[in-house]
Amino acid sequence: EAGVAQSPRYKIIEKRQSVAFWCNPISGHATLYWYQQILGQGPKLLIQFQNNGVVDDSQLPKDRFSAERLKGVDSTLKIQPAKLEDSAVYLCASSPGTDTQYFGPGTRLTVL
Amino acid sequence: QKEVEQNSGPLSVPEGAIASLNCTYSDRVSQSFFWYRQYSGKSPELIMSIYSNGDKEDGRFTAQLNKASQYVSLLIRDSQPSDSATYLCAVNRYSGGGADGLTFGKGTHLIIQP
């Protein structure tokens, strides 16, 4: 079974630029999560989708972050404009609806 | 807002000894608790989940839960150098269990000395 796929793996941008990350969950997993992990900290939930609907986006900085999950499969997370403090690893995870979450390899973002 | 607290370490343990990792949580209604292992530069990997007070064993790993004290621990027996990693404690963001988002601690960096 293929795992959660993410791209790109690394991204370097200047502050105030925009960036987008892509996630393809494990086939059949209805629940998809985006987490932000700043160096030295644990992952922080940004948004949770159930199929193509948002379940929880209470910790998403909506003035600059947006996410969508069209057709209930792939998802895209966008940052516009990026700030220095957005430098982090962005992790996508999926779940078949149980407690177990499967994490992708992450996208490491550096904002200069 | 739930909070999960862990000692960031590093915790250094000799090979073959028992490593003990601890975690406290602030929300008394939390129902589901997890331990993830994260190697440097890699994504988190689930190693244990626990829902009821007491101990749960899986191979060399034992998770312990005490809801009255709001305390979760992970014991690793016969520690191996390959156990060197950061261990993240996590709780369900809400109390419903199932596929809720997780609230993570900062993690404890464990070093197993050969």
mmCIF file of C-alpha atoms in Angstrom, chain A:
data_model
loop_
_atom_site.group_PDB
_atom_site.id
_atom_site.type_symbol
_atom_site.label_atom_id
_atom_site.label_comp_id
_atom_site.label_asym_id
_atom_site.label_seq_id
_atom_site.Cartn_x
_atom_site.Cartn_y
_atom_site.Cartn_z
ATOM 1 C CA GLU A 1 0.000 0.000 0.000
ATOM 2 C CA ALA A 2 1.403 3.382 -0.989
ATOM 3 C CA GLY A 3 1.870 5.899 1.798
ATOM 4 C CA VAL A 4 0.952 9.560 1.993
ATOM 5 C CA ALA A 5 2.686 11.506 -0.755
ATOM 6 C CA GLN A 6 3.742 15.135 -0.470
ATOM 7 C CA SER A 7 5.474 17.551 -2.782
ATOM 8 C CA PRO A 8 7.682 19.393 -2.988
ATOM 9 C CA ARG A 9 10.005 17.986 -0.311
ATOM 10 C CA TYR A 10 11.884 21.253 0.077
ATOM 11 C CA LYS A 11 11.048 24.853 -0.766
ATOM 12 C CA ILE A 12 12.963 28.087 -0.245
ATOM 13 C CA ILE A 13 11.195 31.396 -0.823
ATOM 14 C CA GLU A 14 11.572 35.056 0.052
ATOM 15 C CA LYS A 15 9.227 36.614 2.588
ATOM 16 C CA ARG A 16 6.034 38.002 1.099
ATOM 17 C CA GLN A 17 6.116 35.421 -1.690
ATOM 18 C CA SER A 18 3.457 32.748 -2.024
ATOM 19 C CA VAL A 19 3.896 28.975 -1.864
ATOM 20 C CA ALA A 20 1.737 25.887 -2.246
ATOM 21 C CA PHE A 21 2.106 22.359 -0.963
ATOM 22 C CA TRP A 22 0.404 19.270 -2.312
ATOM 23 C CA CYS A 23 -0.712 16.094 -0.515
ATOM 24 C CA ASN A 24 -2.076 12.813 -1.813
ATOM 25 C CA PRO A 25 -3.439 10.662 1.047
ATOM 26 C CA ILE A 26 -3.545 6.900 1.279
ATOM 27 C CA SER A 27 -6.213 5.541 -1.016
ATOM 28 C CA GLY A 28 -9.583 5.314 0.691
ATOM 29 C CA HIS A 29 -8.696 7.528 3.653
ATOM 30 C CA ALA A 30 -11.513 9.983 4.170
ATOM 31 C CA THR A 31 -9.787 12.125 6.782
ATOM 32 C CA LEU A 32 -6.852 14.379 5.915
ATOM 33 C CA TYR A 33 -4.848 16.664 8.177
ATOM 34 C CA TRP A 34 -2.257 19.374 7.707
ATOM 35 C CA TYR A 35 0.174 19.983 10.550
ATOM 36 C CA GLN A 36 2.914 22.589 10.962
ATOM 37 C CA GLN A 37 6.065 21.504 12.805
ATOM 38 C CA ILE A 38 8.475 24.259 13.772
ATOM 39 C CA LEU A 39 12.003 23.131 14.647
ATOM 40 C CA GLY A 40 12.164 21.808 18.200
ATOM 41 C CA GLN A 41 8.394 21.605 18.630
ATOM 42 C CA GLY A 42 5.710 19.017 18.126
ATOM 43 C CA PRO A 43 3.373 19.159 15.139
ATOM 44 C CA LYS A 44 0.514 21.658 15.393
ATOM 45 C CA LEU A 45 -2.783 20.907 13.655
ATOM 46 C CA LEU A 46 -3.670 23.531 11.036
ATOM 47 C CA ILE A 47 -6.712 21.990 9.381
ATOM 48 C CA GLN A 48 -8.660 18.730 9.236
ATOM 49 C CA PHE A 49 -10.816 17.581 6.309
ATOM 50 C CA GLN A 50 -13.430 14.855 6.262
ATOM 51 C CA ASN A 51 -13.832 13.969 2.591
ATOM 52 C CA ASN A 52 -13.909 17.449 1.020
ATOM 53 C CA GLY A 53 -15.432 19.250 4.014
ATOM 54 C CA VAL A 54 -13.533 21.143 6.718
ATOM 55 C CA VAL A 55 -13.916 19.614 10.198
ATOM 56 C CA ASP A 56 -11.533 21.876 12.124
ATOM 57 C CA ASP A 57 -9.591 24.926 10.957
ATOM 58 C CA SER A 58 -9.535 26.796 14.266
ATOM 59 C CA GLN A 59 -5.718 27.001 14.318
ATOM 60 C CA LEU A 60 -5.268 27.975 10.660
ATOM 61 C CA PRO A 61 -4.057 31.600 10.241
ATOM 62 C CA LYS A 62 -6.739 32.405 7.743
ATOM 63 C CA ASP A 63 -5.343 35.821 6.818
ATOM 64 C CA ARG A 64 -2.475 34.098 4.992
ATOM 65 C CA PHE A 65 -3.111 30.354 4.923
ATOM 66 C CA SER A 66 -5.703 28.544 2.852
ATOM 67 C CA ALA A 67 -6.353 24.895 2.112
ATOM 68 C CA GLU A 68 -8.659 22.921 -0.077
ATOM 69 C CA ARG A 69 -9.444 19.305 -0.758
ATOM 70 C CA LEU A 70 -11.248 19.047 -4.024
ATOM 71 C CA LYS A 71 -13.092 15.801 -4.802
ATOM 72 C CA GLY A 72 -12.215 14.489 -1.342
ATOM 73 C CA VAL A 73 -8.800 13.145 -2.365
ATOM 74 C CA ASP A 74 -5.761 15.391 -2.934
ATOM 75 C CA SER A 75 -5.268 18.540 -0.897
ATOM 76 C CA THR A 76 -3.363 21.775 -1.349
ATOM 77 C CA LEU A 77 -2.143 24.109 1.397
ATOM 78 C CA LYS A 78 -1.207 27.643 0.364
ATOM 79 C CA ILE A 79 0.580 30.456 2.152
ATOM 80 C CA GLN A 80 0.236 33.984 0.775
ATOM 81 C CA PRO A 81 2.173 36.074 1.694
ATOM 82 C CA ALA A 82 4.795 34.076 3.590
ATOM 83 C CA LYS A 83 6.453 35.393 6.747
ATOM 84 C CA LEU A 84 9.769 34.412 8.311
ATOM 85 C CA GLU A 85 7.941 32.591 11.115
ATOM 86 C CA ASP A 86 6.301 30.273 8.585
ATOM 87 C CA SER A 87 9.608 28.424 8.213
ATOM 88 C CA ALA A 88 8.716 24.896 9.287
ATOM 89 C CA VAL A 89 7.984 21.389 8.084
ATOM 90 C CA TYR A 90 4.445 20.996 6.796
ATOM 91 C CA LEU A 91 3.165 17.508 7.413
ATOM 92 C CA CYS A 92 0.159 15.933 5.771
ATOM 93 C CA ALA A 93 -1.491 12.943 7.431
ATOM 94 C CA SER A 94 -4.450 10.769 6.582
ATOM 95 C CA SER A 95 -6.676 8.394 8.488
ATOM 96 C CA PRO A 96 -9.281 5.810 7.525
ATOM 97 C CA GLY A 97 -11.485 7.229 10.296
ATOM 98 C CA THR A 98 -9.741 5.555 13.195
ATOM 99 C CA ASP A 99 -7.289 6.920 15.748
ATOM 100 C CA THR A 100 -4.300 5.997 13.598
ATOM 101 C CA GLN A 101 -2.867 8.799 11.492
ATOM 102 C CA TYR A 102 -0.321 8.085 8.776
ATOM 103 C CA PHE A 103 2.086 10.899 8.101
ATOM 104 C CA GLY A 104 3.685 11.836 4.817
ATOM 105 C CA PRO A 105 7.373 12.763 4.538
ATOM 106 C CA GLY A 106 6.660 16.475 4.912
ATOM 107 C CA THR A 107 7.648 19.624 3.040
ATOM 108 C CA ARG A 108 10.447 21.661 4.578
ATOM 109 C CA LEU A 109 9.798 25.379 3.972
ATOM 110 C CA THR A 110 12.479 28.008 4.474
ATOM 111 C CA VAL A 111 11.416 31.649 4.277
ATOM 112 C CA LEU A 112 14.297 34.100 3.814
#
